[in-house]
mmCIF file of C-alpha atoms in Angstrom:
data_model
loop_
_atom_site.group_PDB
_atom_site.id
_atom_site.type_symbol
_atom_site.label_atom_id
_atom_site.label_comp_id
_atom_site.label_asym_id
_atom_site.label_seq_id
_atom_site.Cartn_x
_atom_site.Cartn_y
_atom_site.Cartn_z
ATOM 1 C CA MET A 1 0.036 0.030 0.112
ATOM 2 C CA LYS A 2 1.087 3.154 -1.184
ATOM 3 C CA LEU A 3 1.779 6.054 1.545
ATOM 4 C CA TYR A 4 -0.027 8.741 -0.755
ATOM 5 C CA THR A 5 -3.360 8.200 -1.839
ATOM 6 C CA LYS A 6 -4.131 11.537 -3.918
ATOM 7 C CA THR A 7 -7.335 11.938 -2.611
ATOM 8 C CA GLY A 8 -6.616 15.161 -1.037
ATOM 9 C CA ASP A 9 -5.266 16.291 -3.559
ATOM 10 C CA GLY A 10 -8.099 18.697 -4.178
ATOM 11 C CA GLY A 11 -8.263 20.372 -0.890
ATOM 12 C CA THR A 12 -10.324 17.894 1.225
ATOM 13 C CA THR A 13 -9.762 15.076 3.458
ATOM 14 C CA GLY A 14 -11.919 11.908 4.889
ATOM 15 C CA LEU A 15 -13.052 11.944 8.520
ATOM 16 C CA TYR A 16 -13.376 8.767 10.422
ATOM 17 C CA GLY A 17 -16.515 7.258 8.408
ATOM 18 C CA ALA A 18 -15.296 8.548 4.918
ATOM 19 C CA GLU A 19 -17.056 11.563 4.933
ATOM 20 C CA ARG A 20 -15.145 14.340 2.682
ATOM 21 C CA VAL A 21 -14.694 17.807 4.151
ATOM 22 C CA SER A 22 -12.395 21.108 3.408
ATOM 23 C CA LYS A 23 -8.888 20.729 4.588
ATOM 24 C CA ALA A 24 -9.750 24.015 6.118
ATOM 25 C CA SER A 25 -12.415 23.040 8.188
ATOM 26 C CA ALA A 26 -12.791 23.327 11.454
ATOM 27 C CA ARG A 27 -13.085 20.450 12.390
ATOM 28 C CA VAL A 28 -9.889 20.045 10.517
ATOM 29 C CA GLU A 29 -8.174 22.284 12.491
ATOM 30 C CA ALA A 30 -9.140 20.960 15.897
ATOM 31 C CA TYR A 31 -7.772 17.711 14.986
ATOM 32 C CA GLY A 32 -4.693 19.023 13.095
ATOM 33 C CA THR A 33 -3.555 21.095 16.051
ATOM 34 C CA VAL A 34 -4.221 18.051 18.305
ATOM 35 C CA ASP A 35 -1.998 16.411 16.134
ATOM 36 C CA GLU A 36 0.579 18.980 16.510
ATOM 37 C CA LEU A 37 0.330 18.922 20.216
ATOM 38 C CA ASN A 38 0.849 15.411 20.027
ATOM 39 C CA SER A 39 4.009 15.796 18.037
ATOM 40 C CA PHE A 40 5.459 18.479 20.261
ATOM 41 C CA ILE A 41 4.834 15.553 23.531
ATOM 42 C CA GLY A 42 6.754 13.441 21.433
ATOM 43 C CA LEU A 43 9.769 15.836 21.221
ATOM 44 C CA ALA A 44 9.672 16.584 24.666
ATOM 45 C CA ARG A 45 9.862 12.837 25.567
ATOM 46 C CA ALA A 46 12.968 12.903 22.937
ATOM 47 C CA HIS A 47 14.717 15.338 24.956
ATOM 48 C CA ASN A 48 13.843 13.532 28.341
ATOM 49 C CA THR A 49 15.220 10.121 27.806
ATOM 50 C CA ARG A 50 17.904 11.651 26.043
ATOM 51 C CA SER A 51 19.041 13.727 28.721
ATOM 52 C CA HIS A 52 21.842 13.207 30.755
ATOM 53 C CA LYS A 53 19.492 12.657 33.651
ATOM 54 C CA PRO A 54 15.954 10.828 32.106
ATOM 55 C CA ASP A 55 13.167 10.808 34.406
ATOM 56 C CA PRO A 56 11.253 7.446 33.701
ATOM 57 C CA ALA A 57 8.301 8.552 35.330
ATOM 58 C CA LEU A 58 7.845 11.713 33.055
ATOM 59 C CA ASP A 59 8.346 9.646 29.922
ATOM 60 C CA GLN A 60 5.496 7.403 31.067
ATOM 61 C CA ASP A 61 3.217 9.699 31.761
ATOM 62 C CA LEU A 62 3.909 11.549 28.367
ATOM 63 C CA GLU A 63 3.522 8.394 26.803
ATOM 64 C CA TYR A 64 -0.062 8.444 28.323
ATOM 65 C CA LEU A 65 -1.023 11.927 26.732
ATOM 66 C CA GLN A 66 0.247 10.945 23.211
ATOM 67 C CA ASN A 67 -2.286 7.709 23.403
ATOM 68 C CA ALA A 68 -4.962 10.155 24.731
ATOM 69 C CA LEU A 69 -4.327 12.816 22.513
ATOM 70 C CA PHE A 70 -4.768 10.293 19.437
ATOM 71 C CA ASP A 71 -8.188 9.298 21.105
ATOM 72 C CA ILE A 72 -8.754 13.375 21.181
ATOM 73 C CA GLY A 73 -8.099 13.654 17.234
ATOM 74 C CA ALA A 74 -10.090 10.263 16.602
ATOM 75 C CA ASP A 75 -12.920 11.856 18.715
ATOM 76 C CA LEU A 76 -12.793 15.174 17.000
ATOM 77 C CA ALA A 77 -12.273 13.535 13.440
ATOM 78 C CA THR A 78 -16.055 11.614 14.064
ATOM 79 C CA ARG A 79 -19.187 13.152 14.117
ATOM 80 C CA SER A 80 -22.000 12.358 16.483
ATOM 81 C CA GLY A 81 -24.156 9.749 15.718
ATOM 82 C CA SER A 82 -21.534 8.480 13.032
ATOM 83 C CA ARG A 83 -21.510 4.596 12.495
ATOM 84 C CA TYR A 84 -17.990 4.693 13.441
ATOM 85 C CA GLU A 85 -18.593 6.228 17.064
ATOM 86 C CA ALA A 86 -19.002 2.856 18.741
ATOM 87 C CA LYS A 87 -15.352 1.838 17.702
ATOM 88 C CA LEU A 88 -13.993 4.985 19.713
ATOM 89 C CA SER A 89 -12.472 5.774 22.980
ATOM 90 C CA ARG A 90 -14.070 9.110 23.847
ATOM 91 C CA ILE A 91 -12.645 11.573 26.411
ATOM 92 C CA ASP A 92 -14.692 11.494 29.615
ATOM 93 C CA ALA A 93 -15.130 13.156 33.196
ATOM 94 C CA GLN A 94 -12.631 10.190 34.424
ATOM 95 C CA ASP A 95 -10.409 11.135 32.133
ATOM 96 C CA VAL A 96 -10.393 14.953 33.449
ATOM 97 C CA THR A 97 -10.214 14.061 37.114
ATOM 98 C CA PHE A 98 -6.956 11.704 35.981
ATOM 99 C CA LEU A 99 -5.533 14.852 34.602
ATOM 100 C CA GLU A 100 -6.316 16.695 37.955
ATOM 101 C CA ALA A 101 -4.587 13.850 39.630
ATOM 102 C CA MET A 102 -1.459 14.246 37.700
ATOM 103 C CA ILE A 103 -1.308 18.289 37.769
ATOM 104 C CA ASP A 104 -1.574 17.498 41.948
ATOM 105 C CA ARG A 105 1.215 15.011 41.864
ATOM 106 C CA TYR A 106 3.779 17.338 39.521
ATOM 107 C CA GLN A 107 2.682 20.192 41.202
ATOM 108 C CA GLU A 108 4.254 18.841 44.462
ATOM 109 C CA ALA A 109 7.556 18.015 42.654
ATOM 110 C CA ALA A 110 7.591 21.990 41.669
ATOM 111 C CA PRO A 111 8.653 24.941 43.224
ATOM 112 C CA PRO A 112 5.765 27.090 44.594
ATOM 113 C CA PHE A 113 4.232 29.348 41.853
ATOM 114 C CA THR A 114 4.865 33.191 42.575
ATOM 115 C CA GLY A 115 4.113 34.840 39.386
ATOM 116 C CA PHE A 116 4.535 34.101 35.770
ATOM 117 C CA VAL A 117 8.020 32.812 34.526
ATOM 118 C CA HIS A 118 10.003 32.699 30.817
ATOM 119 C CA PRO A 119 9.487 29.194 28.893
ATOM 120 C CA GLY A 120 12.370 27.592 28.590
ATOM 121 C CA GLY A 121 14.964 25.628 31.058
ATOM 122 C CA THR A 122 15.855 22.247 30.028
ATOM 123 C CA PRO A 123 15.281 21.319 26.407
ATOM 124 C CA ALA A 124 12.599 19.299 27.588
ATOM 125 C CA ALA A 125 10.833 21.888 30.319
ATOM 126 C CA ALA A 126 11.120 24.475 26.878
ATOM 127 C CA THR A 127 9.296 21.710 24.945
ATOM 128 C CA LEU A 128 6.471 21.188 27.439
ATOM 129 C CA GLN A 129 6.073 24.747 27.781
ATOM 130 C CA VAL A 130 5.850 24.936 23.601
ATOM 131 C CA ALA A 131 3.532 21.943 23.919
ATOM 132 C CA ARG A 132 1.389 24.390 26.485
ATOM 133 C CA ALA A 133 1.065 26.873 24.066
ATOM 134 C CA VAL A 134 0.041 24.617 21.290
ATOM 135 C CA ALA A 135 -2.760 22.895 23.665
ATOM 136 C CA ARG A 136 -4.111 26.324 24.554
ATOM 137 C CA ARG A 137 -4.567 26.668 20.551
ATOM 138 C CA ALA A 138 -5.889 23.440 20.381
ATOM 139 C CA GLU A 139 -8.314 24.214 23.132
ATOM 140 C CA ARG A 140 -9.279 27.087 21.316
ATOM 141 C CA GLU A 141 -9.433 25.175 17.933
ATOM 142 C CA VAL A 142 -11.722 23.138 19.500
ATOM 143 C CA ILE A 143 -14.004 25.642 20.731
ATOM 144 C CA ARG A 144 -14.364 27.456 17.306
ATOM 145 C CA LEU A 145 -15.986 23.797 16.119
ATOM 146 C CA GLN A 146 -18.165 23.589 18.852
ATOM 147 C CA ALA A 147 -19.727 26.918 17.829
ATOM 148 C CA GLU A 148 -20.340 24.983 14.426
ATOM 149 C CA GLU A 149 -20.631 21.764 15.288
ATOM 150 C CA GLU A 150 -21.870 19.563 18.152
ATOM 151 C CA ILE A 151 -18.665 17.986 20.006
ATOM 152 C CA ASN A 152 -17.834 16.071 23.178
ATOM 153 C CA ILE A 153 -17.673 18.908 25.564
ATOM 154 C CA GLN A 154 -15.262 16.517 27.565
ATOM 155 C CA VAL A 155 -12.496 17.525 25.286
ATOM 156 C CA VAL A 156 -12.189 20.905 25.612
ATOM 157 C CA ILE A 157 -12.160 20.591 29.354
ATOM 158 C CA TYR A 158 -9.319 17.795 28.773
ATOM 159 C CA LEU A 159 -7.427 19.990 26.742
ATOM 160 C CA ASN A 160 -7.883 23.076 29.432
ATOM 161 C CA ARG A 161 -6.406 20.725 32.137
ATOM 162 C CA LEU A 162 -3.695 19.708 29.743
ATOM 163 C CA SER A 163 -2.205 22.982 29.207
ATOM 164 C CA ASP A 164 -2.014 23.284 33.125
ATOM 165 C CA LEU A 165 -0.253 19.973 33.099
ATOM 166 C CA LEU A 166 2.463 20.637 30.768
ATOM 167 C CA PHE A 167 3.050 24.275 32.343
ATOM 168 C CA ILE A 168 3.538 22.215 35.536
ATOM 169 C CA MET A 169 5.473 19.462 33.622
ATOM 170 C CA ALA A 170 7.801 21.730 32.616
ATOM 171 C CA ARG A 171 8.484 23.562 36.098
ATOM 172 C CA ALA A 172 8.939 20.199 37.863
ATOM 173 C CA ALA A 173 11.543 19.244 35.095
ATOM 174 C CA ASN A 174 13.434 22.379 35.677
ATOM 175 C CA GLN A 175 13.222 21.672 39.684
ATOM 176 C CA GLY A 176 14.320 18.191 38.779
ATOM 177 C CA ALA A 177 17.203 19.744 36.754
ATOM 178 C CA GLY A 178 18.197 21.854 39.489
ATOM 179 C CA LEU A 179 17.446 24.957 37.088
ATOM 180 C CA THR A 180 16.464 27.952 38.491
ATOM 181 C CA GLU A 181 13.365 29.886 36.632
ATOM 182 C CA GLU A 182 13.294 33.316 35.175
ATOM 183 C CA ALA A 183 10.734 35.622 36.192
ATOM 184 C CA TRP A 184 8.970 37.936 34.312
ATOM 185 C CA LEU A 185 10.453 41.157 34.956
ATOM 186 C CA VAL A 186 7.583 43.943 34.260
ATOM 187 C CA LYS A 187 9.323 46.604 32.577
ATOM 188 C CA GLY A 188 12.548 44.848 32.759
ATOM 189 C CA ARG A 189 13.193 44.661 28.998
ATOM 190 C CA ARG A 190 15.106 47.143 28.566
ATOM 191 C CA PRO A 191 18.988 47.085 29.381
ATOM 192 C CA HIS A 192 19.815 48.913 32.654
ATOM 193 C CA THR A 193 22.025 51.628 31.202
ATOM 194 C CA LEU A 194 21.624 53.372 27.925
ATOM 195 C CA GLU A 195 24.843 54.677 26.498
#
């Protein structure tokens, strides 16, 4: 089987169930952004597992998130009422509760939150911060889709919690590496002296 099918050459793609829609549709934008998020989590895993001090628990949690994001992508690619819906594992309230428990666990490993910090630190932490920003965009894309079509509302809630989780994972990763975070300095962007 060839990787290229040529079926998308006209600017359409197939939803789960073979219905064709524009590649620029809100539904495709939403699950496409979730796919981008999944890729950044994969990059964070690569940085973590190849660091001088890999964190196996972080890798396991990120693998869980990648699997959940595939489920979200399938959820978003399948309209409610589709005959393929029974094959899905839709995100539900228990998944959100599980994420909240993960947030609590990582918060214990992170320094106390005292204000905004610059995204950065270790390569894994910096990538997790990029993933956090993409998660926020994915949430906005899903909300945009929700204004047009029926969706699983748990996906919106899950993505909202996920961005919080990725933020605290990044902070915990930096803490574990012994890095001090750089705080946002209001009006602190100019050099101290101008000559």
